[in-house]
PDB file of C-alpha atoms and ligand atoms in Angstrom:
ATOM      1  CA  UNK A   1       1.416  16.290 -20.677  1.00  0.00           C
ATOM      2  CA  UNK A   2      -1.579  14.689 -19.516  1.00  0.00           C
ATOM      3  CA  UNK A   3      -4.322  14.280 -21.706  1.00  0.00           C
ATOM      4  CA  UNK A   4      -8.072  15.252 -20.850  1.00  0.00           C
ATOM      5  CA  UNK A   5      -9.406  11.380 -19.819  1.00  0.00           C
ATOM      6  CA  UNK A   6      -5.842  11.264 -16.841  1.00  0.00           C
ATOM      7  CA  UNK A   7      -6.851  14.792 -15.781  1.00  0.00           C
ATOM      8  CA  UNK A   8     -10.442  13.699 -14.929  1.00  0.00           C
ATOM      9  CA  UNK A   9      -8.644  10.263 -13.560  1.00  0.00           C
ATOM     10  CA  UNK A  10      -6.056  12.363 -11.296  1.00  0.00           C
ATOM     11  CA  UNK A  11      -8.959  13.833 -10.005  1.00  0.00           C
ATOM     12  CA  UNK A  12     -10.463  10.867  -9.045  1.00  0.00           C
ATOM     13  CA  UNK A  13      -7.382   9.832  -6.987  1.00  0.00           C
ATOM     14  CA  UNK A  14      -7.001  12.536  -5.379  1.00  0.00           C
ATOM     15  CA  UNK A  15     -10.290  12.615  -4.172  1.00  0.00           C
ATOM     16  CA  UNK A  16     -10.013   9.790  -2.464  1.00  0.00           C
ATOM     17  CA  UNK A  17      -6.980  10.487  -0.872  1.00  0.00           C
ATOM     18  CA  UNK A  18      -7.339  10.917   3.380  1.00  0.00           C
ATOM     19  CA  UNK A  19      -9.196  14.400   4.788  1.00  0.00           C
ATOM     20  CA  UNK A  20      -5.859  16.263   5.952  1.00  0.00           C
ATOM     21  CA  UNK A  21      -6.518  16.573   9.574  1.00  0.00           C
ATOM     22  CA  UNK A  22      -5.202  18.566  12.120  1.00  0.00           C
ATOM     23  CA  UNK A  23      -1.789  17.223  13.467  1.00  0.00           C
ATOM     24  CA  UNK A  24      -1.925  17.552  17.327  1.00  0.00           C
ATOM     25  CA  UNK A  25       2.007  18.973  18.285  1.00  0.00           C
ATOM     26  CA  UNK A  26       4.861  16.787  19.129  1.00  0.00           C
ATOM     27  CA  UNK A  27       4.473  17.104  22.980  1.00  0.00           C
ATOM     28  CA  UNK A  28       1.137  15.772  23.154  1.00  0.00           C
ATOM     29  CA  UNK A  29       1.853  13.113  20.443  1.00  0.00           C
ATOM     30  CA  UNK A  30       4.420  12.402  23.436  1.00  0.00           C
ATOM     31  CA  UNK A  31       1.686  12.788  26.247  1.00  0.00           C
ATOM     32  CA  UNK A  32      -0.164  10.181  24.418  1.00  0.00           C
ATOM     33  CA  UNK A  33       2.270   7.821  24.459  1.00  0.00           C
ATOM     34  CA  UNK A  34       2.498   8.074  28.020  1.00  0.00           C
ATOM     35  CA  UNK A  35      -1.358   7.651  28.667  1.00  0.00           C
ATOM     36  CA  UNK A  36      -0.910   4.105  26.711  1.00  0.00           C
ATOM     37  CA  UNK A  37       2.114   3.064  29.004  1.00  0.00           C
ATOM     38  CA  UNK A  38       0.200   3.743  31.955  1.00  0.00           C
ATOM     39  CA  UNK A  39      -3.023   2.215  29.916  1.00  0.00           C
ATOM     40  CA  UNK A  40      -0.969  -0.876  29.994  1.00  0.00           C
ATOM     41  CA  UNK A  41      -0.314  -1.063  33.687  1.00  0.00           C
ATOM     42  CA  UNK A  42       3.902   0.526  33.635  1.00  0.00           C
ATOM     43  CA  UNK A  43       5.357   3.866  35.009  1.00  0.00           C
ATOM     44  CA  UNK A  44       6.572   6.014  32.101  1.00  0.00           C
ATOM     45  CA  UNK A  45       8.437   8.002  34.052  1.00  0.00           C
ATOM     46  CA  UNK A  46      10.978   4.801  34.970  1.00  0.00           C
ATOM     47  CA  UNK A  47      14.419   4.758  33.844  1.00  0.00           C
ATOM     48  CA  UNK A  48      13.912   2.323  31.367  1.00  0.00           C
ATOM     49  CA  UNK A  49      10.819   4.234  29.496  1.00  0.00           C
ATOM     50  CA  UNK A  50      12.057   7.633  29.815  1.00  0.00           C
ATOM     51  CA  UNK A  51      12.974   7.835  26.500  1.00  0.00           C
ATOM     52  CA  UNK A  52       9.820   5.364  24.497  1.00  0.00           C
ATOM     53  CA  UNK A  53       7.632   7.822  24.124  1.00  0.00           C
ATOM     54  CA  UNK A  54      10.639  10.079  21.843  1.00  0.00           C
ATOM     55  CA  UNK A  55      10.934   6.300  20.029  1.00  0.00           C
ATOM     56  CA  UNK A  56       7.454   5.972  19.502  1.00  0.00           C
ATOM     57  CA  UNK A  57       7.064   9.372  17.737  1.00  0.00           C
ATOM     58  CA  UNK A  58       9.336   8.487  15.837  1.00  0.00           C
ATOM     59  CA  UNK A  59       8.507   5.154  14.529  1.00  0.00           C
ATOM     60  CA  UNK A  60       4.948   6.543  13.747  1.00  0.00           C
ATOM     61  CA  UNK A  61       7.067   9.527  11.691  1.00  0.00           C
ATOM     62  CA  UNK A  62       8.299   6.520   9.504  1.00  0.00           C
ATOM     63  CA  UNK A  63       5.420   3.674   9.718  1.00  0.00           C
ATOM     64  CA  UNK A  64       3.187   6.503   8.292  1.00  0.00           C
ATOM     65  CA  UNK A  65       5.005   8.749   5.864  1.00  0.00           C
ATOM     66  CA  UNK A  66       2.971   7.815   3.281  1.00  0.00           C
ATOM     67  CA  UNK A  67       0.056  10.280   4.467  1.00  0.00           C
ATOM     68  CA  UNK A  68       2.750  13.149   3.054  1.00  0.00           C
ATOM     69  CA  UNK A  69       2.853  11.204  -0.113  1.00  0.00           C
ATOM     70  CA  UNK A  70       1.265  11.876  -3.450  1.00  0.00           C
ATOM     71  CA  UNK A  71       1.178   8.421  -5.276  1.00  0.00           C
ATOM     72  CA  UNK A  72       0.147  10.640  -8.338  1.00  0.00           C
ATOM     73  CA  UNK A  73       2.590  12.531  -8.480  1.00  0.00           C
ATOM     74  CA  UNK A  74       4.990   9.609  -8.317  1.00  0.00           C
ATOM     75  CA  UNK A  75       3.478   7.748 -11.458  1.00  0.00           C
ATOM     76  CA  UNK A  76       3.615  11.190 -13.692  1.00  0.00           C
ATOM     77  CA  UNK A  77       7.085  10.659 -15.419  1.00  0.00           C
ATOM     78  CA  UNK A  78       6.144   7.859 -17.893  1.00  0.00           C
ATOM     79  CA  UNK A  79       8.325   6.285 -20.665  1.00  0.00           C
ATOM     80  CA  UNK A  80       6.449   6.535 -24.391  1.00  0.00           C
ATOM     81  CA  UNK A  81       9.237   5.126 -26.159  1.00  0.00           C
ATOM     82  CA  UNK A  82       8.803   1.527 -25.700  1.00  0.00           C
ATOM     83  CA  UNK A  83       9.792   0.490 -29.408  1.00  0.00           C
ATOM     84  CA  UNK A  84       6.292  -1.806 -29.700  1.00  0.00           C
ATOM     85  CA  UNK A  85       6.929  -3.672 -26.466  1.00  0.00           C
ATOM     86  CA  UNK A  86       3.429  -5.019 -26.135  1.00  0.00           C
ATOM     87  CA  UNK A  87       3.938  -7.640 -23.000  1.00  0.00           C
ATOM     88  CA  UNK A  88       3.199  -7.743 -19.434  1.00  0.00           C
ATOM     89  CA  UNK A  89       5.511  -5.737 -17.113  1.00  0.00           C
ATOM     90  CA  UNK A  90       5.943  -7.426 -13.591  1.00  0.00           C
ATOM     91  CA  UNK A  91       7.570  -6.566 -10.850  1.00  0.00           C
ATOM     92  CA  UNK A  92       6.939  -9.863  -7.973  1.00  0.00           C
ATOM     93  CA  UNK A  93       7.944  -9.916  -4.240  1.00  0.00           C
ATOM     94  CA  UNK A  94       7.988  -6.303  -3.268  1.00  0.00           C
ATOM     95  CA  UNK A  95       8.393  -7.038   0.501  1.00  0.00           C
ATOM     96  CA  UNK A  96       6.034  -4.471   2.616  1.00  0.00           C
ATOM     97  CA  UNK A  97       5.273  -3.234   6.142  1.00  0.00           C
ATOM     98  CA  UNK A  98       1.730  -1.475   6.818  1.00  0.00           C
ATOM     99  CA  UNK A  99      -0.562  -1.320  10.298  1.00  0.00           C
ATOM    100  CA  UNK A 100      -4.113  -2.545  10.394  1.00  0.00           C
ATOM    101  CA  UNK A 101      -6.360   0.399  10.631  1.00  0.00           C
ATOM    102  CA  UNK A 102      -7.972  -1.878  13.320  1.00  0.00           C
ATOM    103  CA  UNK A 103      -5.448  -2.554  15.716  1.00  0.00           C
ATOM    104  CA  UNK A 104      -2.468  -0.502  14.861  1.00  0.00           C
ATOM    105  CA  UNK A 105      -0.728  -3.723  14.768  1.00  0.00           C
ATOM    106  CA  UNK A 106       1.695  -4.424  11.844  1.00  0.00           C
ATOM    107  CA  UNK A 107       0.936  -6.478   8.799  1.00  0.00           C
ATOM    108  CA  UNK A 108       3.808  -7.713   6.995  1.00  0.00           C
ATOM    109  CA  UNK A 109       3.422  -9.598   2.984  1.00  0.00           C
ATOM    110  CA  UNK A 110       4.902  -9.091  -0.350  1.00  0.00           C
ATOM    111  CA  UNK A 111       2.989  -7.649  -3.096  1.00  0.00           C
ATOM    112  CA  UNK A 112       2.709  -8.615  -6.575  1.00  0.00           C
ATOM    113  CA  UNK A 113       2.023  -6.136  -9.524  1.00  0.00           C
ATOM    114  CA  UNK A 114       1.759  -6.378 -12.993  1.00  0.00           C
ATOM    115  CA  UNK A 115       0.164  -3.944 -15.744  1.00  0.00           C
ATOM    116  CA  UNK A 116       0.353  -4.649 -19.802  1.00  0.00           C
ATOM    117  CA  UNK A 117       1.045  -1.532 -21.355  1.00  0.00           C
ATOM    118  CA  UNK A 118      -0.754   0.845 -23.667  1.00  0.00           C
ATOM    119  CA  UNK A 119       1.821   3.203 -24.842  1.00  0.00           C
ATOM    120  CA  UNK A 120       3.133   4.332 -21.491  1.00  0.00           C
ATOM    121  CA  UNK A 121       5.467   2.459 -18.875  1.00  0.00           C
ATOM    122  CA  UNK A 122       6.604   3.817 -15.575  1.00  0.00           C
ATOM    123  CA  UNK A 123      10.351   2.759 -13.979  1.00  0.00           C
ATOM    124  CA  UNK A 124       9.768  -0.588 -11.759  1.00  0.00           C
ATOM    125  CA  UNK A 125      10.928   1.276  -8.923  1.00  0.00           C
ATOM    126  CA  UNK A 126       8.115   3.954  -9.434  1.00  0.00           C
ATOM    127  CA  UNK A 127       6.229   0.370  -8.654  1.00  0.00           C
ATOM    128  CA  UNK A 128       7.851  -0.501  -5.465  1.00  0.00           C
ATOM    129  CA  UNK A 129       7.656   3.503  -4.374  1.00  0.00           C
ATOM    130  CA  UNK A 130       3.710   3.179  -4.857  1.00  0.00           C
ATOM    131  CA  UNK A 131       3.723   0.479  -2.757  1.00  0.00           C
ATOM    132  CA  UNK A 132       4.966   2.301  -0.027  1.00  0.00           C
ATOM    133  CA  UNK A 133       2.761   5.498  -0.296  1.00  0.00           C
ATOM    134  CA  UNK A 134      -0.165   3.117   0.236  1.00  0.00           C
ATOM    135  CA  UNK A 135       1.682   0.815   2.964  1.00  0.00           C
ATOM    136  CA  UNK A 136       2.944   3.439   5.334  1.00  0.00           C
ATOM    137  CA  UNK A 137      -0.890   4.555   6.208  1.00  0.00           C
ATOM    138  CA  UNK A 138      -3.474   2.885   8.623  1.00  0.00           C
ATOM    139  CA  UNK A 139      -4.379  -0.158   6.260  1.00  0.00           C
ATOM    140  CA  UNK A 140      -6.486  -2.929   5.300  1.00  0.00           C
ATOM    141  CA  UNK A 141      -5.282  -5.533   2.825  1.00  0.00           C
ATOM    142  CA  UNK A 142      -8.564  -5.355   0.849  1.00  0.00           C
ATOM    143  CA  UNK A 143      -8.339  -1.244   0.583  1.00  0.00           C
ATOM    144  CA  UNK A 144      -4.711  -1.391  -0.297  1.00  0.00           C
ATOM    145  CA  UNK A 145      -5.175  -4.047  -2.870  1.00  0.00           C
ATOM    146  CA  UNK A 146      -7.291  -1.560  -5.053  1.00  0.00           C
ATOM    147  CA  UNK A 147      -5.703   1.503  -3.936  1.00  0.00           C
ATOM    148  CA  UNK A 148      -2.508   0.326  -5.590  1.00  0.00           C
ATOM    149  CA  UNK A 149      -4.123  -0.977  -9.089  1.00  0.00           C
ATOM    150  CA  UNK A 150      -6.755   1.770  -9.151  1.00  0.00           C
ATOM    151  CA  UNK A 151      -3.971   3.770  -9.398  1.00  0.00           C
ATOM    152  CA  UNK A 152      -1.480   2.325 -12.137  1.00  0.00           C
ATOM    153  CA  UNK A 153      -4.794   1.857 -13.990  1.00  0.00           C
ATOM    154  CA  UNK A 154      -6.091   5.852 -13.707  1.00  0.00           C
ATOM    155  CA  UNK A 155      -2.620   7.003 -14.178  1.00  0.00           C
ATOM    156  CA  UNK A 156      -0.908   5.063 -16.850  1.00  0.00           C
ATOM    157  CA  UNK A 157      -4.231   3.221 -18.798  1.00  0.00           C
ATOM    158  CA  UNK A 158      -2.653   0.570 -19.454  1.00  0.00           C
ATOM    159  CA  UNK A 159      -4.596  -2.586 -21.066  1.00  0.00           C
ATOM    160  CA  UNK A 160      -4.780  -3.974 -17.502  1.00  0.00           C
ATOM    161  CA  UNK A 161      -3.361  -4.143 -14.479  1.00  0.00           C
ATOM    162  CA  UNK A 162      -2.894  -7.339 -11.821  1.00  0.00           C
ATOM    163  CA  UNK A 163      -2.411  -6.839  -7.989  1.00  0.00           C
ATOM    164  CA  UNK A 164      -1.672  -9.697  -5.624  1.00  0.00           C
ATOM    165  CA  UNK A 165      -1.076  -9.334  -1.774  1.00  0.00           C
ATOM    166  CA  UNK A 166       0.084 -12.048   0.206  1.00  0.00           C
ATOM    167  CA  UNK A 167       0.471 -10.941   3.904  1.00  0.00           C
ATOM    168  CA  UNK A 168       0.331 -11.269   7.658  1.00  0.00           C
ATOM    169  CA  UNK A 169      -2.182  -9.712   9.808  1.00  0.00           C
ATOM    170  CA  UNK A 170       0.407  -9.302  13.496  1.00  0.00           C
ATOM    171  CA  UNK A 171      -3.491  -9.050  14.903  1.00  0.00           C
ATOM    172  CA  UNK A 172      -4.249 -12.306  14.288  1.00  0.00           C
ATOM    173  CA  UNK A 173      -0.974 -13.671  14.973  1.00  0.00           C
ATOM    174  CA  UNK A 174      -0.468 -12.192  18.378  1.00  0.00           C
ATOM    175  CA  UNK A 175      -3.815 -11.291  19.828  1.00  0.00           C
ATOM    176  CA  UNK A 176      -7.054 -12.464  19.363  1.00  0.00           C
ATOM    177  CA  UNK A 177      -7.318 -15.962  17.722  1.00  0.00           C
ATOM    178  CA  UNK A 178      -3.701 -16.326  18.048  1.00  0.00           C
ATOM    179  CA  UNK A 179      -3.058 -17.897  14.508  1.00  0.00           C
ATOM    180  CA  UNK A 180       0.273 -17.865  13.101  1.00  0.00           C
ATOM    181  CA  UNK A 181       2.011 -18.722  10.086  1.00  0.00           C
ATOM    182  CA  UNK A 182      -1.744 -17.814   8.483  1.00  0.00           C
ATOM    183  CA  UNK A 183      -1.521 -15.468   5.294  1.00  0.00           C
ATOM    184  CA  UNK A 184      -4.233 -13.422   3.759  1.00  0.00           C
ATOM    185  CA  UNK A 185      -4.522 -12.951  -0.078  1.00  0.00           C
ATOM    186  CA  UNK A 186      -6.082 -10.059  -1.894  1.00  0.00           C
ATOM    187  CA  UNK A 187      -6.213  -9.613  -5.571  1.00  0.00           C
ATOM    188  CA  UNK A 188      -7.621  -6.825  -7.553  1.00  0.00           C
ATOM    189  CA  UNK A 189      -8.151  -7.397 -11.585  1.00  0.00           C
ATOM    190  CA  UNK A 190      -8.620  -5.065 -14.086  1.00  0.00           C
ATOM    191  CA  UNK A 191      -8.785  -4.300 -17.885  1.00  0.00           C
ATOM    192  CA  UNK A 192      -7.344  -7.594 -19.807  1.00  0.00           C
ATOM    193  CA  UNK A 193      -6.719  -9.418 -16.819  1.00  0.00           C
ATOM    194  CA  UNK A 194     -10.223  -9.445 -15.283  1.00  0.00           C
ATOM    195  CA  UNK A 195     -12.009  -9.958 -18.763  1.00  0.00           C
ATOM    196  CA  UNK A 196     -10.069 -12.741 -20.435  1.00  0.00           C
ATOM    197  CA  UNK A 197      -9.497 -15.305 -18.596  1.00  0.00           C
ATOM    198  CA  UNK A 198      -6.133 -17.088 -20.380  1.00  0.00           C
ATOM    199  CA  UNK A 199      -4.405 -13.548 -19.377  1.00  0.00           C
ATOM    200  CA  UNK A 200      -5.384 -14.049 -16.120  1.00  0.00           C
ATOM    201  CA  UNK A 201      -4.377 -17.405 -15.537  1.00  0.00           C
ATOM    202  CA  UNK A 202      -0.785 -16.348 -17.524  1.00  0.00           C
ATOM    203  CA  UNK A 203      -0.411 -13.526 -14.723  1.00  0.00           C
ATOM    204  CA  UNK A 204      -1.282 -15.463 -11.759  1.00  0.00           C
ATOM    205  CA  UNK A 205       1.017 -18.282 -12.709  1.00  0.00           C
ATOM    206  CA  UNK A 206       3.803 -15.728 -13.258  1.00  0.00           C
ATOM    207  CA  UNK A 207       3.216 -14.705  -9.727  1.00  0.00           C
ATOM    208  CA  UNK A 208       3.120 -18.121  -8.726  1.00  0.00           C
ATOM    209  CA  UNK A 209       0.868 -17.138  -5.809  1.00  0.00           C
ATOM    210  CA  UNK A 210      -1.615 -19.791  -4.224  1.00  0.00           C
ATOM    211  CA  UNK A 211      -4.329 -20.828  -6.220  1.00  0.00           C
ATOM    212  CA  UNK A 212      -4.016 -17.768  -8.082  1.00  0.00           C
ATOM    213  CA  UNK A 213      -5.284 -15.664  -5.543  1.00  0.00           C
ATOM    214  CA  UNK A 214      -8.925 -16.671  -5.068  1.00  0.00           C
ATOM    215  CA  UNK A 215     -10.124 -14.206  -3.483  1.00  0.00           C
ATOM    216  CA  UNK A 216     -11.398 -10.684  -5.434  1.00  0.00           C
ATOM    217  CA  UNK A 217     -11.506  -8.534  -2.815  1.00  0.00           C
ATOM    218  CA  UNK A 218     -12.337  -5.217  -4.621  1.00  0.00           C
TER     219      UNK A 218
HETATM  220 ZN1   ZN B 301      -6.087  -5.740  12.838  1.00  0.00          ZN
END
């Protein structure tokens, strides 16, 4: 059961959770697709398109499930018996796909979390599933950096919780300034691991990530 302090912190999530808009119907979903083929100079109605604008639906069905997603929800069945186990849970590398909210264009990096407990420890795949809640949704690094820790922290108050995203923007890479092999890290630090500065260093070097990840982006 929830106690008073996560009730008033649930609430907090969920209000920041996306307005539910109206979802325009599957044929003009379609329709659009077909205004962005012609946008980009083809004929959808050629042999070899006939069928994109069914693919397209679909990918956007699976690049942004995470809209139909409560991340709460997800985080609710906690473990209490941890038999004193008073160290820092990690989970490194979770490998993720999101889309800029900018460009629609795909961003691809791993992401790095790790919380020390206060009584209450999720399974690590509860981890990797937040990930994706927060990934398959019109992104950017920064916002998905404290989505993900704002979370583990309102839900499971733990002493503090780490967040480290290594990834690549596809709109820098293949538009624009045309940079490759460029990475962006975020970090977001809280409880313990913003405050004392030995537990930070300890977590960063257990994620082995550049530099520690310089940059607080909140
Ligand atoms: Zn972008």
């Amino acid at each position: 059961m929830p106690d008073s302090t996560t009730a008033t912190n649930i609430q907090k999530i969920r209000s920041r959770e996306p307005v539910r808009v109206r979802r325009p119907s599957r044929d003009e979903a379609l329709d659009a697709v077909r205004t962005l083929i012609r946008w980009a100079g083809d004929d959808p109605e050629r042999e070899g398109l006939l069928g994109t604008p069914d693919r397209v639906v679909r990918s956007y069905a699976e690049f942004f499930s995470g809209y139909g997603e409560d991340p709460v929800a997800l985080l609710q069945r906690t473990f209490e018996e941890m038999d004193g186990y008073d160290e820092i849970v990690m989970l490194k590398d979770i490998r993720f796909e999101s889309h800029c909210e900018h460009h629609i264009a795909p961003i691809i990096g791993k992401v790095h979390i790790a919380y020390l407990p206060n009584n209450r420890v999720v399974g690590i795949s509860k981890l990797a599933r937040l990930v994706e809640v927060y990934a398959k949704r019109l992104q950017i690094q920064e916002k998905m950096t404290a989505q993900i820790a704002n979370t583990l922290d309102e839900v499971l108050q733990p002493k503090g919780v780490a967040v480290v995203i290594e990834a690549a923007h596809q709109c820098m890479t293949t538009r624009g300034v045309h940079k490759p092999g460029v990475s962006m890290v975020t970090s977001r630090m809280l409880g313990v691991f913003r405050t004392d500065p030995t537990t930070r260093r300890e977590v960063l070097s257990m994620f082995g990530t550049p530099a520690g990840g310089t940059g607080e982006h909140a």
